PDB file of C-alpha atoms in Angstrom:
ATOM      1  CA  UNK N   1      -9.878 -20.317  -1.762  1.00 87.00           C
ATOM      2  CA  UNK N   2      -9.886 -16.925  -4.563  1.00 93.00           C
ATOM      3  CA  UNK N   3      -7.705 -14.164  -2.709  1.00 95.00           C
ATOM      4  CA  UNK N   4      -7.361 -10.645  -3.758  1.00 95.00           C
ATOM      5  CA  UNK N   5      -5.380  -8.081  -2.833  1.00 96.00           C
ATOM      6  CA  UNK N   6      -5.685  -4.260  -3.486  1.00 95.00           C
ATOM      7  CA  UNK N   7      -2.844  -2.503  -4.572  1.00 94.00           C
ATOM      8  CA  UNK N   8      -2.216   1.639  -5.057  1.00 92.00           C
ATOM      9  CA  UNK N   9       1.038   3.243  -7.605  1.00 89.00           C
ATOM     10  CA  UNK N  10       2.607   5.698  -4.963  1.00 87.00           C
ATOM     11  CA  UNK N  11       6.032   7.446  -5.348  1.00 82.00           C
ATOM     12  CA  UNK N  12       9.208   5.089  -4.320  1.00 80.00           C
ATOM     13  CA  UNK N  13       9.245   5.745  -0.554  1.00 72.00           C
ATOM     14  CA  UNK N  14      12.806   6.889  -0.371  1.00 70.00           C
ATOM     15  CA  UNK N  15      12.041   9.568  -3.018  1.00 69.00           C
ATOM     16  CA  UNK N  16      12.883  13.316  -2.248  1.00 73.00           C
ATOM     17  CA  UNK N  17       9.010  15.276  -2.446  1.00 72.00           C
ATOM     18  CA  UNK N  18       8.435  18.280  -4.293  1.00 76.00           C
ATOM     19  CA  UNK N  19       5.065  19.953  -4.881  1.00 76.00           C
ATOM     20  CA  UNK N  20       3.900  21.457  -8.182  1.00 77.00           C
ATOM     21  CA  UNK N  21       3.327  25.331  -7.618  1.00 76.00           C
ATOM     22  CA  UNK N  22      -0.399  25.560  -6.746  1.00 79.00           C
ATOM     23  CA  UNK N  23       0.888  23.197  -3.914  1.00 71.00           C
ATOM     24  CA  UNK N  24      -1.796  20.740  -4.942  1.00 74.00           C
ATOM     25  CA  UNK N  25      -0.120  17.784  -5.952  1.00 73.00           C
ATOM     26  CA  UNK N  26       3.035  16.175  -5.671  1.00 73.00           C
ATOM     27  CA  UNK N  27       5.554  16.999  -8.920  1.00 69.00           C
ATOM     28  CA  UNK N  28       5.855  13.594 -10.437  1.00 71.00           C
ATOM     29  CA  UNK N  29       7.860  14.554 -13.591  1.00 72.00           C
ATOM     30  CA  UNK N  30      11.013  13.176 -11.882  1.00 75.00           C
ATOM     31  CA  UNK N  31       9.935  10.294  -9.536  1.00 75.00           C
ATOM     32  CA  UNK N  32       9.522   6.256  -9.650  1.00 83.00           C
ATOM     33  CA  UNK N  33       6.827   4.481  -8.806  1.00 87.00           C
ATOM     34  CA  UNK N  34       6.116   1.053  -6.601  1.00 87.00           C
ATOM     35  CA  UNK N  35       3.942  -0.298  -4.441  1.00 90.00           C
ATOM     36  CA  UNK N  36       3.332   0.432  -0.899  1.00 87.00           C
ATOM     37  CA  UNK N  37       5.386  -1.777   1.291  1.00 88.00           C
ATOM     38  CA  UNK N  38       2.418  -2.848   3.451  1.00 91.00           C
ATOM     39  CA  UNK N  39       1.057  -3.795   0.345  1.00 92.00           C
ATOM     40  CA  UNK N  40       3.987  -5.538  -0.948  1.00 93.00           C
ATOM     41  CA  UNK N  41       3.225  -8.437   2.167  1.00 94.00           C
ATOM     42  CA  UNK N  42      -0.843  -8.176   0.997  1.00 95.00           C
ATOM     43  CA  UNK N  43       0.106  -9.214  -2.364  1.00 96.00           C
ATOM     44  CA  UNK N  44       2.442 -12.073  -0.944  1.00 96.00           C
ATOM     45  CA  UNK N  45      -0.372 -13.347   1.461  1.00 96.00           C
ATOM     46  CA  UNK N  46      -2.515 -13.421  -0.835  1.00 96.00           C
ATOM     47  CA  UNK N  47      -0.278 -15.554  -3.005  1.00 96.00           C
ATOM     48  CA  UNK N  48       0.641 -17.103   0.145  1.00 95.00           C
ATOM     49  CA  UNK N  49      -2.609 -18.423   0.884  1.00 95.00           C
ATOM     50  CA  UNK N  50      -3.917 -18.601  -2.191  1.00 95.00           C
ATOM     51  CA  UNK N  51      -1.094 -21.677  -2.753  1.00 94.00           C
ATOM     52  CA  UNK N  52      -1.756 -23.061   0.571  1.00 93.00           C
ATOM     53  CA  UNK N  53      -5.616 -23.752   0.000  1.00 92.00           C
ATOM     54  CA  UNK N  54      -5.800 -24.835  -3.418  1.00 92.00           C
ATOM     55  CA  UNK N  55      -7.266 -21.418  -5.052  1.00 93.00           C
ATOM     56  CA  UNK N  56      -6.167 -18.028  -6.812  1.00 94.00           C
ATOM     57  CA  UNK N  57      -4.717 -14.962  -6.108  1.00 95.00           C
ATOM     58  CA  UNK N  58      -5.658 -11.806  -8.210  1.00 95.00           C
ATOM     59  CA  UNK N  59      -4.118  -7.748  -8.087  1.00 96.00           C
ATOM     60  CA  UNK N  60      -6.163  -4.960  -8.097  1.00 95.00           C
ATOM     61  CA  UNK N  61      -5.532  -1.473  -8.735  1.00 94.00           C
ATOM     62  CA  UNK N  62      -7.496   1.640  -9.020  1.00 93.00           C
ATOM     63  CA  UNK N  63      -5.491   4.393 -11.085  1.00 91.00           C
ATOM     64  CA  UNK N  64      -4.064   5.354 -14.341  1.00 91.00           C
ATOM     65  CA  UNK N  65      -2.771   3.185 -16.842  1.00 93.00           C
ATOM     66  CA  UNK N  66       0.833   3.463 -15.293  1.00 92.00           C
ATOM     67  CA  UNK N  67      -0.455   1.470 -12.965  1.00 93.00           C
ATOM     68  CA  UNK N  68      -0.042  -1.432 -15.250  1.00 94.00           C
ATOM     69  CA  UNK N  69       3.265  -1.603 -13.671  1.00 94.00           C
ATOM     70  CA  UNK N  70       2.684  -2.526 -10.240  1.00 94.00           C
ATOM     71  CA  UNK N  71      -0.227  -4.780 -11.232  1.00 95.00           C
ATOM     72  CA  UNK N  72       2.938  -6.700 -13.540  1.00 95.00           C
ATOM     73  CA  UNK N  73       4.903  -6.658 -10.773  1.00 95.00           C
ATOM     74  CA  UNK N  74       2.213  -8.722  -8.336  1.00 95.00           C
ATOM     75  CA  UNK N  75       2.023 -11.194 -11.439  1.00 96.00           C
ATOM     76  CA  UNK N  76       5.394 -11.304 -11.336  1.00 95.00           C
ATOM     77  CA  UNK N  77       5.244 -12.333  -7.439  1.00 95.00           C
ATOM     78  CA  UNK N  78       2.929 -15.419  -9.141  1.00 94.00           C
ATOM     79  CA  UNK N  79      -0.761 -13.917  -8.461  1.00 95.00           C
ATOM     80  CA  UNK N  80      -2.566 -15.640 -11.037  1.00 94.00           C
ATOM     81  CA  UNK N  81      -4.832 -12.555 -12.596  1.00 94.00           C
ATOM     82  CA  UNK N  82      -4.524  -8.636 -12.734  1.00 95.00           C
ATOM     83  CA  UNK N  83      -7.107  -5.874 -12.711  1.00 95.00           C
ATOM     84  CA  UNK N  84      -6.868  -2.568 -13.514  1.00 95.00           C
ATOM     85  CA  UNK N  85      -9.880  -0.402 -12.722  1.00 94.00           C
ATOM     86  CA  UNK N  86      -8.424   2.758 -14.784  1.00 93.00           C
ATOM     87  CA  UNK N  87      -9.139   6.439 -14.370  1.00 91.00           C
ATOM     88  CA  UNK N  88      -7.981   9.481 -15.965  1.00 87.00           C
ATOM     89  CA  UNK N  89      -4.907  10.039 -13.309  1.00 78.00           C
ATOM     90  CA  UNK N  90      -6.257  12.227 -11.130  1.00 80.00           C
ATOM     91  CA  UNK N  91      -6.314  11.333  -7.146  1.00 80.00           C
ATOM     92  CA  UNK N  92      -9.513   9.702  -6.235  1.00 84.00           C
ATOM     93  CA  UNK N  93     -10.804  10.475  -2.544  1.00 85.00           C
ATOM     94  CA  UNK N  94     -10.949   7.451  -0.418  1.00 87.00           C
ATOM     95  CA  UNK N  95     -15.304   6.988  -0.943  1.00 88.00           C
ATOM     96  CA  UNK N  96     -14.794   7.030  -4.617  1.00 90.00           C
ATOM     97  CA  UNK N  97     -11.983   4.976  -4.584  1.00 91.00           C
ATOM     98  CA  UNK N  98     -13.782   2.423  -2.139  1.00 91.00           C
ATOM     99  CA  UNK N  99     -17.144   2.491  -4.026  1.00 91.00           C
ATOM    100  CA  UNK N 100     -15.346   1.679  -7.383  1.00 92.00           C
ATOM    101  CA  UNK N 101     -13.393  -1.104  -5.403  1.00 93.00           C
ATOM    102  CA  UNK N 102     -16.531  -3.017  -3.940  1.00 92.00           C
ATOM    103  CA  UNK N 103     -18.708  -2.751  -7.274  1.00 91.00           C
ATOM    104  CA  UNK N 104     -15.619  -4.268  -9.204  1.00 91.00           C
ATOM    105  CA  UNK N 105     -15.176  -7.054  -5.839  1.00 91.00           C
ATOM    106  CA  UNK N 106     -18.711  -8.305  -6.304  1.00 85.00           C
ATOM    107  CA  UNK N 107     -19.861 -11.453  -8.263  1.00 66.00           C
ATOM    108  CA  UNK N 108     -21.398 -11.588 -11.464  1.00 60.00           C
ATOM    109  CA  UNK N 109     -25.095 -11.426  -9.542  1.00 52.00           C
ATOM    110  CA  UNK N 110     -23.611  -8.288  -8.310  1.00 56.00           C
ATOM    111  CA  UNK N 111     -24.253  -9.134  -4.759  1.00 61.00           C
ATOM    112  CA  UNK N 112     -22.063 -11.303  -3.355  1.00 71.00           C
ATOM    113  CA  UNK N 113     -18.313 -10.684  -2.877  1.00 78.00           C
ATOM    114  CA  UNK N 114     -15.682 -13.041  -5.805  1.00 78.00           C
ATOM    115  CA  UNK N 115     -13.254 -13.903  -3.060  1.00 89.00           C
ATOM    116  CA  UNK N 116     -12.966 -15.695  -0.037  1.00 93.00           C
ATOM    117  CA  UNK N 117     -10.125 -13.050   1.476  1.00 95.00           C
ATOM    118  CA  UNK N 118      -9.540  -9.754   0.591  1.00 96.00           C
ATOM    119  CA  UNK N 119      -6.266  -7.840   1.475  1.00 96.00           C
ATOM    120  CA  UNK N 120      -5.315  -4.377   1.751  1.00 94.00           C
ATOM    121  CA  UNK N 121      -2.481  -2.694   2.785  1.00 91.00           C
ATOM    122  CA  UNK N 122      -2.651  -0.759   6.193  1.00 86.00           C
ATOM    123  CA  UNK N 123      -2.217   2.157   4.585  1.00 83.00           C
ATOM    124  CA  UNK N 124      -0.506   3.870   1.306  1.00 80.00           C
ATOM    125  CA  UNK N 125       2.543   4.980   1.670  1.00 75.00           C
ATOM    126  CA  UNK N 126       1.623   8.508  -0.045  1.00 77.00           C
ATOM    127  CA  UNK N 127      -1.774   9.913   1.847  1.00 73.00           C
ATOM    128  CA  UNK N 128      -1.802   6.900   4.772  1.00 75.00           C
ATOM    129  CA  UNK N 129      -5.813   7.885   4.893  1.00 77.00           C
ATOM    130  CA  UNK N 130      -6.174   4.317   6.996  1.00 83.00           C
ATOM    131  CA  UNK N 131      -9.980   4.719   4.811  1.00 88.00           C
ATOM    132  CA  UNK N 132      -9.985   2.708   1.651  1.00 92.00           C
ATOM    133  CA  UNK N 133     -10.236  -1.522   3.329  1.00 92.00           C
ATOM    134  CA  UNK N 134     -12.770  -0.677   5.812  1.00 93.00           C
ATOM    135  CA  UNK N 135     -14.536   1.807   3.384  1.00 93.00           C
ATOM    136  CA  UNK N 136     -14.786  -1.620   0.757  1.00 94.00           C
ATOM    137  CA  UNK N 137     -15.810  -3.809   4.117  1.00 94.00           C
ATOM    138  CA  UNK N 138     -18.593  -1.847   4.844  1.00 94.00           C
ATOM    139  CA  UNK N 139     -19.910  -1.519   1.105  1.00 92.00           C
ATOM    140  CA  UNK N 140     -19.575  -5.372   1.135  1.00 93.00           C
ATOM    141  CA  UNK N 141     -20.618  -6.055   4.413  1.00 92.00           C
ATOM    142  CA  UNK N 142     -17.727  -8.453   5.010  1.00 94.00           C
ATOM    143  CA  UNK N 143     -16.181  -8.626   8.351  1.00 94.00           C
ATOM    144  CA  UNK N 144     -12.327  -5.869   8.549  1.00 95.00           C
ATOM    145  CA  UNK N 145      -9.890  -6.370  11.016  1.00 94.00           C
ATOM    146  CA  UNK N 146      -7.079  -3.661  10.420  1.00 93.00           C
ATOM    147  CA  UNK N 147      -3.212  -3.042  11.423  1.00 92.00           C
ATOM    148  CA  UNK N 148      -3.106  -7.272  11.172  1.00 93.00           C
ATOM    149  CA  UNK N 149       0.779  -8.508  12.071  1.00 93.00           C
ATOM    150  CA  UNK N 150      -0.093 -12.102  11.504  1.00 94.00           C
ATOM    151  CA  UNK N 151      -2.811 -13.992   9.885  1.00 94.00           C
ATOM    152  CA  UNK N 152      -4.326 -17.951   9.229  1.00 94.00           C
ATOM    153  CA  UNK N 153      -6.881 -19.367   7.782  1.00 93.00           C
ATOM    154  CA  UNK N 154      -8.637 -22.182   9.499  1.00 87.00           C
ATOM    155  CA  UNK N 155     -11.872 -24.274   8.588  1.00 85.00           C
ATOM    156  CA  UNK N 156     -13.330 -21.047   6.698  1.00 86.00           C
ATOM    157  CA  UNK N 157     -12.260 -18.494   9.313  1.00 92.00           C
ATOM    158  CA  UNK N 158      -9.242 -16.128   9.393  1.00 93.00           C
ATOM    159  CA  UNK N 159      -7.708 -15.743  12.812  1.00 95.00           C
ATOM    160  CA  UNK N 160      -6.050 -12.152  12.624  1.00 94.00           C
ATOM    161  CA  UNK N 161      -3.855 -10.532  14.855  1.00 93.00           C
ATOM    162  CA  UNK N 162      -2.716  -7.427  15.801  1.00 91.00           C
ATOM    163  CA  UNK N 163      -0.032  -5.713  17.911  1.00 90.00           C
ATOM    164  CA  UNK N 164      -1.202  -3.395  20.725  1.00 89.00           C
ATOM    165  CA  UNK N 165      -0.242  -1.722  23.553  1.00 89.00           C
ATOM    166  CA  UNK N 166       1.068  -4.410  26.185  1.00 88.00           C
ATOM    167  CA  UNK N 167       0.136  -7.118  24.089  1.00 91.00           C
ATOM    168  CA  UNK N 168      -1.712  -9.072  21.372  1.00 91.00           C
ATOM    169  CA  UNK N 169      -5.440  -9.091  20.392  1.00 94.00           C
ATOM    170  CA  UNK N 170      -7.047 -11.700  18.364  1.00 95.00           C
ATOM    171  CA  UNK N 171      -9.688 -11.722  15.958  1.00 94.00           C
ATOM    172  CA  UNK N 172     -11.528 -14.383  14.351  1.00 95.00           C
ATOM    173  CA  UNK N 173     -13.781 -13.466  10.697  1.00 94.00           C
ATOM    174  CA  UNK N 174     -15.977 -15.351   9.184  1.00 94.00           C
ATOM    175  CA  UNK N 175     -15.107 -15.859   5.126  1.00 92.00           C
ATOM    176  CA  UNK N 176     -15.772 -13.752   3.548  1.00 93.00           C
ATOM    177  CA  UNK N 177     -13.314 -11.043   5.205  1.00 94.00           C
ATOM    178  CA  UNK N 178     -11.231  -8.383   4.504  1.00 95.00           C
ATOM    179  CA  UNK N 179      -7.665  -7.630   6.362  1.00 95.00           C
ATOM    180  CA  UNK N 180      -5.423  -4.872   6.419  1.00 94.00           C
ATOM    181  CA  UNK N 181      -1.974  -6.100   6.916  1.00 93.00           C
ATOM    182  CA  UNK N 182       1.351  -4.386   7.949  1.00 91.00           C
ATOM    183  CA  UNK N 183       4.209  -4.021   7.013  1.00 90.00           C
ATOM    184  CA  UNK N 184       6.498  -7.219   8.623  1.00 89.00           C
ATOM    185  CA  UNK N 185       3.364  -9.488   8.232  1.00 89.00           C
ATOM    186  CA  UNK N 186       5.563 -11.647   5.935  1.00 92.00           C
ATOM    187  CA  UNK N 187       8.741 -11.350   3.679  1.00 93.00           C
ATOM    188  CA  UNK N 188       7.519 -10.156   0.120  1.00 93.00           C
ATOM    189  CA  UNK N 189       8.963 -13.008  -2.627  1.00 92.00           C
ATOM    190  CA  UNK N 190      11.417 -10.916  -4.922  1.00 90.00           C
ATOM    191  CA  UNK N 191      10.131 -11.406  -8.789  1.00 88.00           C
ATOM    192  CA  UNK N 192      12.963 -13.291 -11.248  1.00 90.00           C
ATOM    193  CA  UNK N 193      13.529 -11.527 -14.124  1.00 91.00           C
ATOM    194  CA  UNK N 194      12.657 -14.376 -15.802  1.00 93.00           C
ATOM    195  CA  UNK N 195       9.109 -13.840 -14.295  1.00 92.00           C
ATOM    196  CA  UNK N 196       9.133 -10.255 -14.765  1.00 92.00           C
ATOM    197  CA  UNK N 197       9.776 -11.334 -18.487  1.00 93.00           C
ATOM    198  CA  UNK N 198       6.559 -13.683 -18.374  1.00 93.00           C
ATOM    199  CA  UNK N 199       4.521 -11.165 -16.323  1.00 93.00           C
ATOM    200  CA  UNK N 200       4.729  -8.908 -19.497  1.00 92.00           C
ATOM    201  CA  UNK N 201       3.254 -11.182 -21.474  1.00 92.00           C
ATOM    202  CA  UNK N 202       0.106 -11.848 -19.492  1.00 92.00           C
ATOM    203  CA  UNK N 203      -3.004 -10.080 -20.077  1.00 92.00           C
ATOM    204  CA  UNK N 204      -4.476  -7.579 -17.498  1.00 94.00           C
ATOM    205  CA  UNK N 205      -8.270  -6.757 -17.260  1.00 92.00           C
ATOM    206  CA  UNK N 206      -9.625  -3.238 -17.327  1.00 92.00           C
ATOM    207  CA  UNK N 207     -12.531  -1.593 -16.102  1.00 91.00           C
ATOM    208  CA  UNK N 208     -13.557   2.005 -16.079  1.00 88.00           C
ATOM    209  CA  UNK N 209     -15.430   2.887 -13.030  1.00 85.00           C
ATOM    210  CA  UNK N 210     -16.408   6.618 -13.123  1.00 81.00           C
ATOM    211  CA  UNK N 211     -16.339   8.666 -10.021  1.00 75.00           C
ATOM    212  CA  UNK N 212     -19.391   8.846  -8.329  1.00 69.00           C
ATOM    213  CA  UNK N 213     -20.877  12.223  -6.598  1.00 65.00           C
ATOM    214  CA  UNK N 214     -20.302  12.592  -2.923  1.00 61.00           C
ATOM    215  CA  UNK N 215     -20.591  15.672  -0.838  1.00 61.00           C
ATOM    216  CA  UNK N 216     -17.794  16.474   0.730  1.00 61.00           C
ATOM    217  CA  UNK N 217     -16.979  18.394   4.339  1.00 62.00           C
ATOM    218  CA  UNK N 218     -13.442  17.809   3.640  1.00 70.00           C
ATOM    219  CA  UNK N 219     -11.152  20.389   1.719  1.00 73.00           C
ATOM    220  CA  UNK N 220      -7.598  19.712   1.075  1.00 74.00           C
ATOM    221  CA  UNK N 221      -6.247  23.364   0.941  1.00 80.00           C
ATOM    222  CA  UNK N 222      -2.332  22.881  -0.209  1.00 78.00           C
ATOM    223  CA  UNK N 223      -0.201  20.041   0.441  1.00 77.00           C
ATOM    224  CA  UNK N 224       2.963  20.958   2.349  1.00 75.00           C
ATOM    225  CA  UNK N 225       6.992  19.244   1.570  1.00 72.00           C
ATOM    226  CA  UNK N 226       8.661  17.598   4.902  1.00 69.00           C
ATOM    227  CA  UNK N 227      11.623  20.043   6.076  1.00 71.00           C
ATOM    228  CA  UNK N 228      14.717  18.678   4.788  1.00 65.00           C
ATOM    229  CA  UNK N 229      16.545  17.313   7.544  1.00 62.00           C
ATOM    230  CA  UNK N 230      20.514  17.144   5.304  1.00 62.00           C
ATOM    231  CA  UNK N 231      23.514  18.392   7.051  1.00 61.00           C
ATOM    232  CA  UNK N 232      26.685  19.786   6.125  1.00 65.00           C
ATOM    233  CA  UNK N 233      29.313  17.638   7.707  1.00 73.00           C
ATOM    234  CA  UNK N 234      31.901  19.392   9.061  1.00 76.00           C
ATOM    235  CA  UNK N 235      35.916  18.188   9.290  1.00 80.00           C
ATOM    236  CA  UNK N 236      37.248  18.813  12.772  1.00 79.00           C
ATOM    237  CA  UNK N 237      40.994  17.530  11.723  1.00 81.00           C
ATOM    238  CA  UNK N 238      42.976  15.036  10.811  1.00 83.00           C
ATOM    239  CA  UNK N 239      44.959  12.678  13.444  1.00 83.00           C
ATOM    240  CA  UNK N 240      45.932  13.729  16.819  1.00 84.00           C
ATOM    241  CA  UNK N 241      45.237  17.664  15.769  1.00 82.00           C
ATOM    242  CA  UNK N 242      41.883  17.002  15.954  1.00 83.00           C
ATOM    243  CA  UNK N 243      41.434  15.632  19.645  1.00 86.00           C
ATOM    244  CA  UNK N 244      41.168  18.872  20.926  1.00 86.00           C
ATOM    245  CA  UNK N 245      38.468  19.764  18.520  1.00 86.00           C
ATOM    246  CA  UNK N 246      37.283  16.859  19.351  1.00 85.00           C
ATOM    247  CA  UNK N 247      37.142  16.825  23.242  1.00 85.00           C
ATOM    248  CA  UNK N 248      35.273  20.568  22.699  1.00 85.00           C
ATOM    249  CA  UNK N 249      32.576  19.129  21.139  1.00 82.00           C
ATOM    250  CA  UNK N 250      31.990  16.222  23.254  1.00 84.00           C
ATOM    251  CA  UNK N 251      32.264  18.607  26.703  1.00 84.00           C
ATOM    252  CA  UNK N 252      30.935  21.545  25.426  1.00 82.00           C
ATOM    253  CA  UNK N 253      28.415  21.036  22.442  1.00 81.00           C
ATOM    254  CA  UNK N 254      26.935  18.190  22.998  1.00 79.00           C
ATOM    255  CA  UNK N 255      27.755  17.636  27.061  1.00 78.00           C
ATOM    256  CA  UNK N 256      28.946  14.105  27.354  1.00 76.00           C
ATOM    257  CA  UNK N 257      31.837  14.342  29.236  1.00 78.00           C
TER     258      UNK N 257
END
């Protein structure tokens, strides 16, 4: 069974944000880059399952040539093969992105899918559009389940779950299918150095889709940075003096005695 699972280079999710000055883009001069964590587990199941049913587990990334680094870092996790679909750097919007994604997913007669599972993450962890996995479904025509918490493959079916409100529902897709798994779905292997050593020495494929022309009724007008939430902490005493600094703030700032 040949699993692949689409991967995205976003800024490390504990990074502080700043915007460049036309409030267009995010200022990456001074960041680090991973992969999402939802995508972190896609990469694993894929490996995961890959391993389990006697088949292969391949990366996939659409971005810049950075991106080299996150594809090494699934080989690392022990997917077999890497693919970069490289562009220029600049954000593609989720129909380009998808349309690239599907025409690079399909065999060499160019019309049936070259896997038997396809993963995404839920979302990225930069724009969270929740478009890109069902946007490559469709394309295919392969069956999507999204927001999956727990997944198995049975007899050439995947039985996919998914968390909801008050309990559980259950899914069953044909192979060929695509998933979008969350974050929790599994515990993401951590890559030896010894394997991050190797994973630099295997080759990556590269393809250069070009963005296609869609019409658009979507404008993104400026992006806008989260309100810092930092405090000042503030010293009320030291030892006993403090108590009645203390007992002020607990009856008369924040009312809990």
């Amino acid at each position: 069974m040949d699993t692949v699972a689409c991967i995205k280079r976003v800024p490390d999710t504990g990074a502080k944000l700043t915007l460049t000055d036309d409030e267009q883009e995010i200022d990456t001069s001074h960041l680090g880059f991973t992969i999402s964590p939802h995508e972190e587990c896609a990469v694993e199941e894929a490996i995961q399952v890959a391993d389990d049913h006697d088949g292969t587990a391949t990366v996939v990334s659409l971005g810049p040539a950075d991106a080299e680094e996150q594809l090494r870092t699934g080989l690392a996790m022990t997917a077999d093969e890497a693919t970069l679909l490289e562009t220029d750097g600049e954000e593609w919007r989720p129909r380009e992105t998808a349309a690239a994604l599907a025409d690079a997913l399909n065999g060499d007669a160019g019309t049936d899918p070259a896997f038997d599972l396809l993963l995404f993450g839920n979302e990225s962890a930069d724009v969270a559009n929740h478009q890109v996995g069902v946007r490559v479904a469709e394309r295919m025509d392969v069956p999507f389940v999204a927001g999956v918490s727990d997944l198995t493959i049975e007899d050439g079916t995947a039985v996919a779950e998914r968390d909801v409100t008050g309990g559980t529902e259950v899914y069953e897709l044909d192979l060929p299918a695509a998933v979008g798994v969350k974050e929790g779905l599994n515990t993401p292997r951590y890559a030896s150095m010894r394997a991050k050593m190797q994973a630099r020495k295997q080759s990556i494929g590269r393809q250069n889709p070009v963005a296609g022309e869609f019409d658009g009724a979507i404008e993104k007008v400026r992006l806008e940075a989260p309100e810092s939430t930092e405090g000042a902490a503030e010293v009320l005493g030291e030892g006993p003096d403090a108590v009645p600094a203390v007992l002020d703030l607990l009856r008369d700032d924040l009312e809990v005695i």
